[in-house]
Amino acid sequence: MDKPKILIIDDDPDLVESMQITLEANDYQVESAYNGTEGLRLVKEINPDLIILDVMMDSITEGFQVSYQLRSPDPQSPYRDYANIPILMVTGVSQKMHMKFSPETDEDYLPVDELVEKPIQLDALLEKVGKLIKKG
Amino acid sequence: MEINKDLENSLRRLELLNQVAKDITSTLGLEPRLGFVCQSIIDIMGVKGVSIRLLDQKTNRLELAFACGLSEEYVHKGPVEADKSLAKALEGTPHFVSDAPNDPGIQYPEEARREGLVSVLSLPLKGRTKVIGTLRLYTGEKRSFTRDEIDFLSALAAQGAISLENARSYDALEQQDKAKSDFIMMMTHELKAPLMAVQGLLDVMQKGYVGPLTEKQKELIGRIYRRIDSLTEVSTDLLDIYEWQTKRPDTQSIPLSMNVQIQRAVDLFKTSALEKGLAMDVDLPDQDLILMGSEDEVEKILNNLITNAIKYTPKGGNISLALSASGGSVVFMIKDTGIGINDEDIPKVFDDFFRSKGAKKIDPYGKGLGLPFVKQIVEGLGGTIRVKSEEGKGAEFILSFPPSDGFSTHE
């Protein structure tokens, strides 16, 4: 069986590197993109089993916009075939405090399946990734 | 009768001058002070309206600082240039126009007519080195002003001008302070991102994902972690302080039961105290004692003080918390049997970045921001905090909050 494919969309190359090494060491295939546009292109190209998405990239909310595009309810959406890919969102604590969202209570507002806070604890990351991929 | 009235009027003038002189050193909001001065002039001089305008050096226009007795429409009739009358005032001499609607020296004669203004007296606001604006009095009927009246108004305008200059410098200082805080905030954010990246890469090494580590490498990585943690901690503290300072003006105060807040904090820390071999006891009154504040602020105060008590009390020690009402005030005490603070250091514990020798020995990486922050919050809530301590025997922090109107106690 093929290893599950994960796409990391994050503009910090060092954070990407640490997540990538960790995930690859735990039998996942990893591709990465350093901005939202590149990320969306790769979603179509590789059709990943999971997307790890950073909130703040070129703009403060780029990650949100990427998630809205992927989960757009519009039947004409170019991403309609990818709307079911689970999304794990990486947030800074302060962002989380200001946004007051959580996947359980604000699902309409923020269409992601799970959050992981920075600084990322690798064990927590692996656990969440495992759960989402099994589910998906 | 007439003499009495004159005397009374003189007295009121003196009182107003006195009040404005006192205001010079005040840092209260400018608006209420200007309002008071304008209204007093209307009362004492029996005029229809008063305006205070400040000269904008760049545009050479006179911007409104305050007006009373005049309609909104008149006050905002358009940009005010220094017309002949105002120009005189800006040169430093009072100028009087007896029939404004028909005077070619007035910029808006038609508007003055519509507003029912007749005579206008313009006076310079003389600051320390130059004229900074004008004080204008408008009457509803043709009248003149006596020498005495003009002298009084000139004195008042001079005092007022200095007060205005002070207020402006105060505003400028406040803005500088804000710019400084904004800069610290931005820097702190900028520091946090690389710190997180470093931590991520270290995690990968420590987990052995890039090959096994020697014991020495593991030890060094452990040290790097500790330094990163302390940097992260100080950034978090700075961000907390900044956030509190910027949010403070909009924070809603609600009546909080200190009993509930303290119990909640104790429940939160009980386990870590026990794990360290510390006893923790809490003495709460039967009746709820109420403090006006926000949960977030009270939590920060309690968490900070309890964390310190746990950190600086050696195994086998005791931490006790007590809440009581004393002379209408709500008094909270937290006492530990820890390392204490020596006499010399006691006055410094609330200074930013101060750390006593004893504290450094226990936690070499602390930054000394916790207690100063607690003090700021306590004072923001109208309370006081003091410390009693004997080195080697423990420390006691006593917080006292004034009774909050109607909420000092609650059944």
CSV table of N, CA, C and O in Angstrom, one decimal, chain A residues 34-113:
chain,number,residue,atom,x,y,z
A,34,TYR,N,5.2,26.9,-0.1
A,34,TYR,CA,5.6,28.0,0.8
A,34,TYR,C,4.6,29.1,0.7
A,34,TYR,O,4.8,30.1,1.3
A,35,ASN,N,3.5,29.0,-0.1
A,35,ASN,CA,2.5,30.0,-0.1
A,35,ASN,C,1.2,29.4,-0.5
A,35,ASN,O,1.1,28.2,-1.0
A,36,GLY,N,0.1,30.1,-0.4
A,36,GLY,CA,-1.2,29.6,-0.6
A,36,GLY,C,-1.5,29.2,-2.1
A,36,GLY,O,-2.0,28.2,-2.4
A,37,THR,N,-1.0,30.1,-3.0
A,37,THR,CA,-1.2,29.8,-4.4
A,37,THR,C,-0.5,28.5,-4.8
A,37,THR,O,-1.1,27.7,-5.5
A,38,GLU,N,0.7,28.4,-4.4
A,38,GLU,CA,1.5,27.2,-4.7
A,38,GLU,C,0.8,26.0,-4.1
A,38,GLU,O,0.7,24.9,-4.7
A,39,GLY,N,0.3,26.2,-2.9
A,39,GLY,CA,-0.3,25.1,-2.1
A,39,GLY,C,-1.6,24.6,-2.9
A,39,GLY,O,-1.8,23.4,-3.1
A,40,LEU,N,-2.4,25.6,-3.3
A,40,LEU,CA,-3.6,25.2,-4.1
A,40,LEU,C,-3.3,24.4,-5.4
A,40,LEU,O,-4.0,23.5,-5.7
A,41,ARG,N,-2.2,24.9,-6.0
A,41,ARG,CA,-1.8,24.2,-7.2
A,41,ARG,C,-1.4,22.8,-6.9
A,41,ARG,O,-1.9,21.8,-7.6
A,42,LEU,N,-0.7,22.6,-5.9
A,42,LEU,CA,-0.2,21.2,-5.5
A,42,LEU,C,-1.4,20.3,-5.1
A,42,LEU,O,-1.3,19.1,-5.3
A,43,VAL,N,-2.4,20.9,-4.4
A,43,VAL,CA,-3.6,20.1,-4.0
A,43,VAL,C,-4.1,19.4,-5.2
A,43,VAL,O,-4.4,18.2,-5.2
A,44,LYS,N,-4.3,20.1,-6.3
A,44,LYS,CA,-4.8,19.6,-7.6
A,44,LYS,C,-3.9,18.5,-8.2
A,44,LYS,O,-4.3,17.5,-8.7
A,45,GLU,N,-2.6,18.9,-8.1
A,45,GLU,CA,-1.6,18.0,-8.7
A,45,GLU,C,-1.4,16.7,-8.0
A,45,GLU,O,-1.4,15.6,-8.6
A,46,ILE,N,-1.3,16.7,-6.7
A,46,ILE,CA,-1.0,15.5,-6.0
A,46,ILE,C,-2.2,14.8,-5.2
A,46,ILE,O,-2.1,13.7,-4.8
A,47,ASN,N,-3.3,15.6,-5.1
A,47,ASN,CA,-4.4,15.1,-4.4
A,47,ASN,C,-4.0,14.4,-3.1
A,47,ASN,O,-4.2,13.2,-2.9
A,48,PRO,N,-3.6,15.2,-2.1
A,48,PRO,CA,-3.1,14.6,-0.8
A,48,PRO,C,-4.2,14.0,0.0
A,48,PRO,O,-5.3,14.3,-0.2
A,49,ASP,N,-3.7,13.2,1.0
A,49,ASP,CA,-4.7,12.6,2.0
A,49,ASP,C,-4.9,13.6,3.1
A,49,ASP,O,-5.9,13.4,3.9
A,50,LEU,N,-4.0,14.5,3.3
A,50,LEU,CA,-4.2,15.5,4.4
A,50,LEU,C,-3.4,16.8,4.0
A,50,LEU,O,-2.4,16.7,3.4
A,51,ILE,N,-4.0,17.9,4.5
A,51,ILE,CA,-3.3,19.2,4.3
A,51,ILE,C,-2.9,19.8,5.6
A,51,ILE,O,-3.8,19.9,6.5
A,52,ILE,N,-1.7,20.1,5.8
A,52,ILE,CA,-1.3,20.9,7.0
A,52,ILE,C,-1.1,22.3,6.5
A,52,ILE,O,-0.3,22.6,5.6
A,53,LEU,N,-1.9,23.2,7.2
A,53,LEU,CA,-2.0,24.6,6.6
A,53,LEU,C,-1.7,25.6,7.7
A,53,LEU,O,-2.3,25.6,8.8
A,54,ASP,N,-0.7,26.5,7.4
A,54,ASP,CA,-0.4,27.6,8.4
A,54,ASP,C,-1.3,28.7,8.1
A,54,ASP,O,-1.8,29.0,7.0
A,55,VAL,N,-1.6,29.5,9.2
A,55,VAL,CA,-2.6,30.6,9.1
A,55,VAL,C,-1.9,31.8,8.4
A,55,VAL,O,-2.4,32.3,7.4
A,56,MET,N,-0.8,32.2,9.0
A,56,MET,CA,-0.1,33.4,8.6
A,56,MET,C,1.0,33.2,7.6
A,56,MET,O,2.0,32.5,7.9
A,57,MET,N,0.8,33.6,6.4
A,57,MET,CA,1.9,33.5,5.4
A,57,MET,C,2.1,34.9,4.8
A,57,MET,O,2.5,35.7,5.6
A,58,ASP,N,1.9,35.0,3.5
A,58,ASP,CA,2.1,36.4,2.9
A,58,ASP,C,1.2,37.4,3.6
A,58,ASP,O,1.6,38.5,3.8
A,59,SER,N,0.0,37.0,3.8
A,59,SER,CA,-0.9,37.9,4.6
A,59,SER,C,-1.3,37.2,5.9
A,59,SER,O,-1.0,36.0,6.0
A,60,ILE,N,-1.8,38.0,6.8
A,60,ILE,CA,-2.1,37.4,8.1
A,60,ILE,C,-3.1,36.3,8.1
A,60,ILE,O,-3.1,35.4,8.9
A,61,THR,N,-4.0,36.3,7.1
A,61,THR,CA,-5.0,35.3,7.1
A,61,THR,C,-5.0,34.4,5.8
A,61,THR,O,-6.0,33.8,5.5
A,62,GLU,N,-3.8,34.3,5.2
A,62,GLU,CA,-3.8,33.6,3.9
A,62,GLU,C,-4.3,32.1,4.1
A,62,GLU,O,-5.0,31.6,3.3
A,63,GLY,N,-3.9,31.6,5.3
A,63,GLY,CA,-4.3,30.2,5.5
A,63,GLY,C,-5.9,30.1,5.5
A,63,GLY,O,-6.4,29.1,5.0
A,64,PHE,N,-6.5,31.0,6.1
A,64,PHE,CA,-8.0,31.0,6.2
A,64,PHE,C,-8.5,31.0,4.7
A,64,PHE,O,-9.4,30.2,4.4
A,65,GLN,N,-8.0,31.9,3.9
A,65,GLN,CA,-8.5,32.0,2.6
A,65,GLN,C,-8.3,30.7,1.8
A,65,GLN,O,-9.2,30.3,1.1
A,66,VAL,N,-7.1,30.1,2.0
A,66,VAL,CA,-6.9,28.8,1.4
A,66,VAL,C,-8.0,27.8,1.8
A,66,VAL,O,-8.6,27.1,1.0
A,67,SER,N,-8.3,27.8,3.1
A,67,SER,CA,-9.3,26.8,3.6
A,67,SER,C,-10.6,27.1,3.0
A,67,SER,O,-11.4,26.2,2.7
A,68,TYR,N,-11.0,28.4,2.9
A,68,TYR,CA,-12.3,28.7,2.3
A,68,TYR,C,-12.4,28.3,0.9
A,68,TYR,O,-13.4,27.8,0.4
A,69,GLN,N,-11.3,28.5,0.2
A,69,GLN,CA,-11.3,28.1,-1.3
A,69,GLN,C,-11.5,26.6,-1.4
A,69,GLN,O,-12.3,26.1,-2.2
A,70,LEU,N,-10.8,25.8,-0.6
A,70,LEU,CA,-10.8,24.4,-0.7
A,70,LEU,C,-12.2,23.9,-0.3
A,70,LEU,O,-12.7,22.9,-0.9
A,71,ARG,N,-12.8,24.5,0.7
A,71,ARG,CA,-14.1,24.0,1.2
A,71,ARG,C,-15.3,24.8,0.6
A,71,ARG,O,-16.4,24.7,1.2
A,72,SER,N,-15.1,25.5,-0.5
A,72,SER,CA,-16.2,26.3,-1.0
A,72,SER,C,-17.4,25.4,-1.4
A,72,SER,O,-17.2,24.4,-2.0
A,73,PRO,N,-18.6,25.9,-0.9
A,73,PRO,CA,-19.8,25.1,-1.2
A,73,PRO,C,-20.3,25.3,-2.7
A,73,PRO,O,-21.2,24.6,-3.2
A,74,ASP,N,-19.6,26.2,-3.4
A,74,ASP,CA,-20.0,26.5,-4.8
A,74,ASP,C,-19.8,25.3,-5.7
A,74,ASP,O,-18.7,24.8,-5.8
A,75,PRO,N,-20.8,24.8,-6.3
A,75,PRO,CA,-20.7,23.6,-7.2
A,75,PRO,C,-19.7,23.8,-8.3
A,75,PRO,O,-19.2,22.9,-8.9
A,76,GLN,N,-19.5,25.1,-8.7
A,76,GLN,CA,-18.6,25.4,-9.8
A,76,GLN,C,-17.1,25.5,-9.3
A,76,GLN,O,-16.2,25.8,-10.0
A,77,SER,N,-16.9,25.3,-8.0
A,77,SER,CA,-15.6,25.5,-7.4
A,77,SER,C,-14.5,24.6,-8.0
A,77,SER,O,-14.8,23.4,-8.2
A,78,PRO,N,-13.4,25.2,-8.4
A,78,PRO,CA,-12.4,24.3,-9.0
A,78,PRO,C,-11.8,23.3,-8.1
A,78,PRO,O,-11.1,22.4,-8.5
A,79,TYR,N,-12.2,23.4,-6.8
A,79,TYR,CA,-11.6,22.5,-5.8
A,79,TYR,C,-12.7,21.5,-5.3
A,79,TYR,O,-12.5,20.9,-4.2
A,80,ARG,N,-13.8,21.4,-6.0
A,80,ARG,CA,-14.9,20.6,-5.4
A,80,ARG,C,-14.5,19.2,-5.2
A,80,ARG,O,-14.9,18.5,-4.3
A,81,ASP,N,-13.5,18.7,-6.0
A,81,ASP,CA,-13.1,17.3,-5.9
A,81,ASP,C,-12.2,17.1,-4.7
A,81,ASP,O,-11.8,16.0,-4.3
A,82,TYR,N,-11.8,18.2,-4.1
A,82,TYR,CA,-10.8,18.2,-3.0
A,82,TYR,C,-11.3,18.6,-1.7
A,82,TYR,O,-10.6,18.7,-0.7
A,83,ALA,N,-12.7,18.9,-1.7
A,83,ALA,CA,-13.3,19.5,-0.5
A,83,ALA,C,-13.3,18.6,0.7
A,83,ALA,O,-13.5,19.0,1.8
A,84,ASN,N,-13.1,17.3,0.5
A,84,ASN,CA,-13.1,16.4,1.6
A,84,ASN,C,-11.8,16.0,2.2
A,84,ASN,O,-11.7,15.3,3.1
A,85,ILE,N,-10.7,16.6,1.6
A,85,ILE,CA,-9.4,16.4,2.2
A,85,ILE,C,-9.3,17.0,3.6
A,85,ILE,O,-9.6,18.2,3.7
A,86,PRO,N,-9.0,16.2,4.6
A,86,PRO,CA,-8.9,16.8,5.9
A,86,PRO,C,-7.8,17.9,6.0
A,86,PRO,O,-6.8,17.8,5.4
A,87,ILE,N,-8.1,19.0,6.8
A,87,ILE,CA,-7.2,20.1,6.9
A,87,ILE,C,-6.8,20.2,8.4
A,87,ILE,O,-7.7,20.3,9.3
A,88,LEU,N,-5.5,20.2,8.6
A,88,LEU,CA,-5.0,20.5,10.0
A,88,LEU,C,-4.4,21.8,10.0
A,88,LEU,O,-3.4,22.1,9.2
A,89,MET,N,-4.9,22.8,10.8
A,89,MET,CA,-4.4,24.1,10.7
A,89,MET,C,-3.4,24.4,11.8
A,89,MET,O,-3.7,24.1,13.0
A,90,VAL,N,-2.3,25.1,11.4
A,90,VAL,CA,-1.3,25.4,12.4
A,90,VAL,C,-1.5,26.9,12.8
A,90,VAL,O,-1.5,27.8,11.9
A,91,THR,N,-1.7,27.2,14.1
A,91,THR,CA,-1.9,28.6,14.5
A,91,THR,C,-1.0,29.0,15.6
A,91,THR,O,-0.6,28.2,16.4
A,92,GLY,N,-0.7,30.3,15.7
A,92,GLY,CA,0.0,30.8,16.8
A,92,GLY,C,-1.0,31.0,17.9
A,92,GLY,O,-2.2,31.2,17.6
A,93,VAL,N,-0.6,30.9,19.2
A,93,VAL,CA,-1.5,31.0,20.3
A,93,VAL,C,-2.3,32.4,20.2
A,93,VAL,O,-3.5,32.5,20.4
A,94,SER,N,-1.5,33.4,19.9
A,94,SER,CA,-2.1,34.8,19.9
A,94,SER,C,-3.2,34.9,18.8
A,94,SER,O,-4.2,35.4,19.0
A,95,GLN,N,-2.9,34.3,17.7
A,95,GLN,CA,-3.9,34.3,16.6
A,95,GLN,C,-5.2,33.6,17.1
A,95,GLN,O,-6.3,34.1,16.9
A,96,LYS,N,-4.9,32.5,17.8
A,96,LYS,CA,-6.1,31.7,18.2
A,96,LYS,C,-6.9,32.5,19.2
A,96,LYS,O,-8.1,32.5,19.1
A,97,MET,N,-6.2,33.2,20.1
A,97,MET,CA,-6.9,34.0,21.1
A,97,MET,C,-7.8,35.1,20.4
A,97,MET,O,-8.9,35.3,20.8
A,98,HIS,N,-7.2,35.7,19.4
A,98,HIS,CA,-8.0,36.8,18.7
A,98,HIS,C,-9.1,36.3,17.9
A,98,HIS,O,-10.2,36.9,17.8
A,99,MET,N,-8.9,35.1,17.3
A,99,MET,CA,-9.9,34.6,16.3
A,99,MET,C,-11.1,33.9,17.1
A,99,MET,O,-12.2,33.8,16.6
A,100,LYS,N,-10.8,33.3,18.2
A,100,LYS,CA,-11.8,32.6,19.0
A,100,LYS,C,-12.5,31.6,18.1
A,100,LYS,O,-13.7,31.5,18.0
A,101,PHE,N,-11.8,30.7,17.5
A,101,PHE,CA,-12.4,29.7,16.7
A,101,PHE,C,-12.0,28.4,17.2
A,101,PHE,O,-11.0,28.2,17.8
A,102,SER,N,-12.8,27.4,17.0
A,102,SER,CA,-12.3,26.0,17.2
A,102,SER,C,-13.2,25.2,16.2
A,102,SER,O,-14.3,25.5,15.9
A,103,PRO,N,-12.6,24.1,15.7
A,103,PRO,CA,-13.3,23.3,14.7
A,103,PRO,C,-14.7,22.8,15.3
A,103,PRO,O,-15.6,22.6,14.5
A,104,GLU,N,-14.7,22.5,16.6
A,104,GLU,CA,-16.0,22.0,17.1
A,104,GLU,C,-17.1,23.0,17.2
A,104,GLU,O,-18.2,22.8,16.7
A,105,THR,N,-16.7,24.2,17.7
A,105,THR,CA,-17.8,25.2,17.9
A,105,THR,C,-18.0,26.2,16.7
A,105,THR,O,-19.1,26.7,16.6
A,106,ASP,N,-17.0,26.4,15.9
A,106,ASP,CA,-17.2,27.4,14.9
A,106,ASP,C,-17.0,26.8,13.5
A,106,ASP,O,-16.3,27.4,12.6
A,107,GLU,N,-17.6,25.6,13.3
A,107,GLU,CA,-17.3,25.0,12.0
A,107,GLU,C,-17.7,25.8,10.8
A,107,GLU,O,-17.0,25.8,9.8
A,108,ASP,N,-18.8,26.5,10.9
A,108,ASP,CA,-19.2,27.3,9.8
A,108,ASP,C,-18.2,28.4,9.5
A,108,ASP,O,-18.0,28.8,8.3
A,109,TYR,N,-17.6,28.9,10.6
A,109,TYR,CA,-16.7,30.0,10.4
A,109,TYR,C,-15.3,29.6,9.8
A,109,TYR,O,-14.8,30.1,8.9
A,110,LEU,N,-14.7,28.5,10.4
A,110,LEU,CA,-13.4,28.1,9.9
A,110,LEU,C,-13.5,26.7,9.5
A,110,LEU,O,-13.5,25.8,10.3
A,111,PRO,N,-13.4,26.4,8.2
A,111,PRO,CA,-13.6,25.1,7.7
A,111,PRO,C,-12.4,24.2,7.8
A,111,PRO,O,-11.8,23.8,6.8
A,112,VAL,N,-11.9,23.9,9.0
A,112,VAL,CA,-10.8,23.0,9.2
A,112,VAL,C,-11.2,21.9,10.1
A,112,VAL,O,-12.1,22.1,10.9
A,113,ASP,N,-10.4,20.8,10.2
A,113,ASP,CA,-10.8,19.7,11.0
A,113,ASP,C,-10.2,19.6,12.3
A,113,ASP,O,-10.7,19.1,13.3
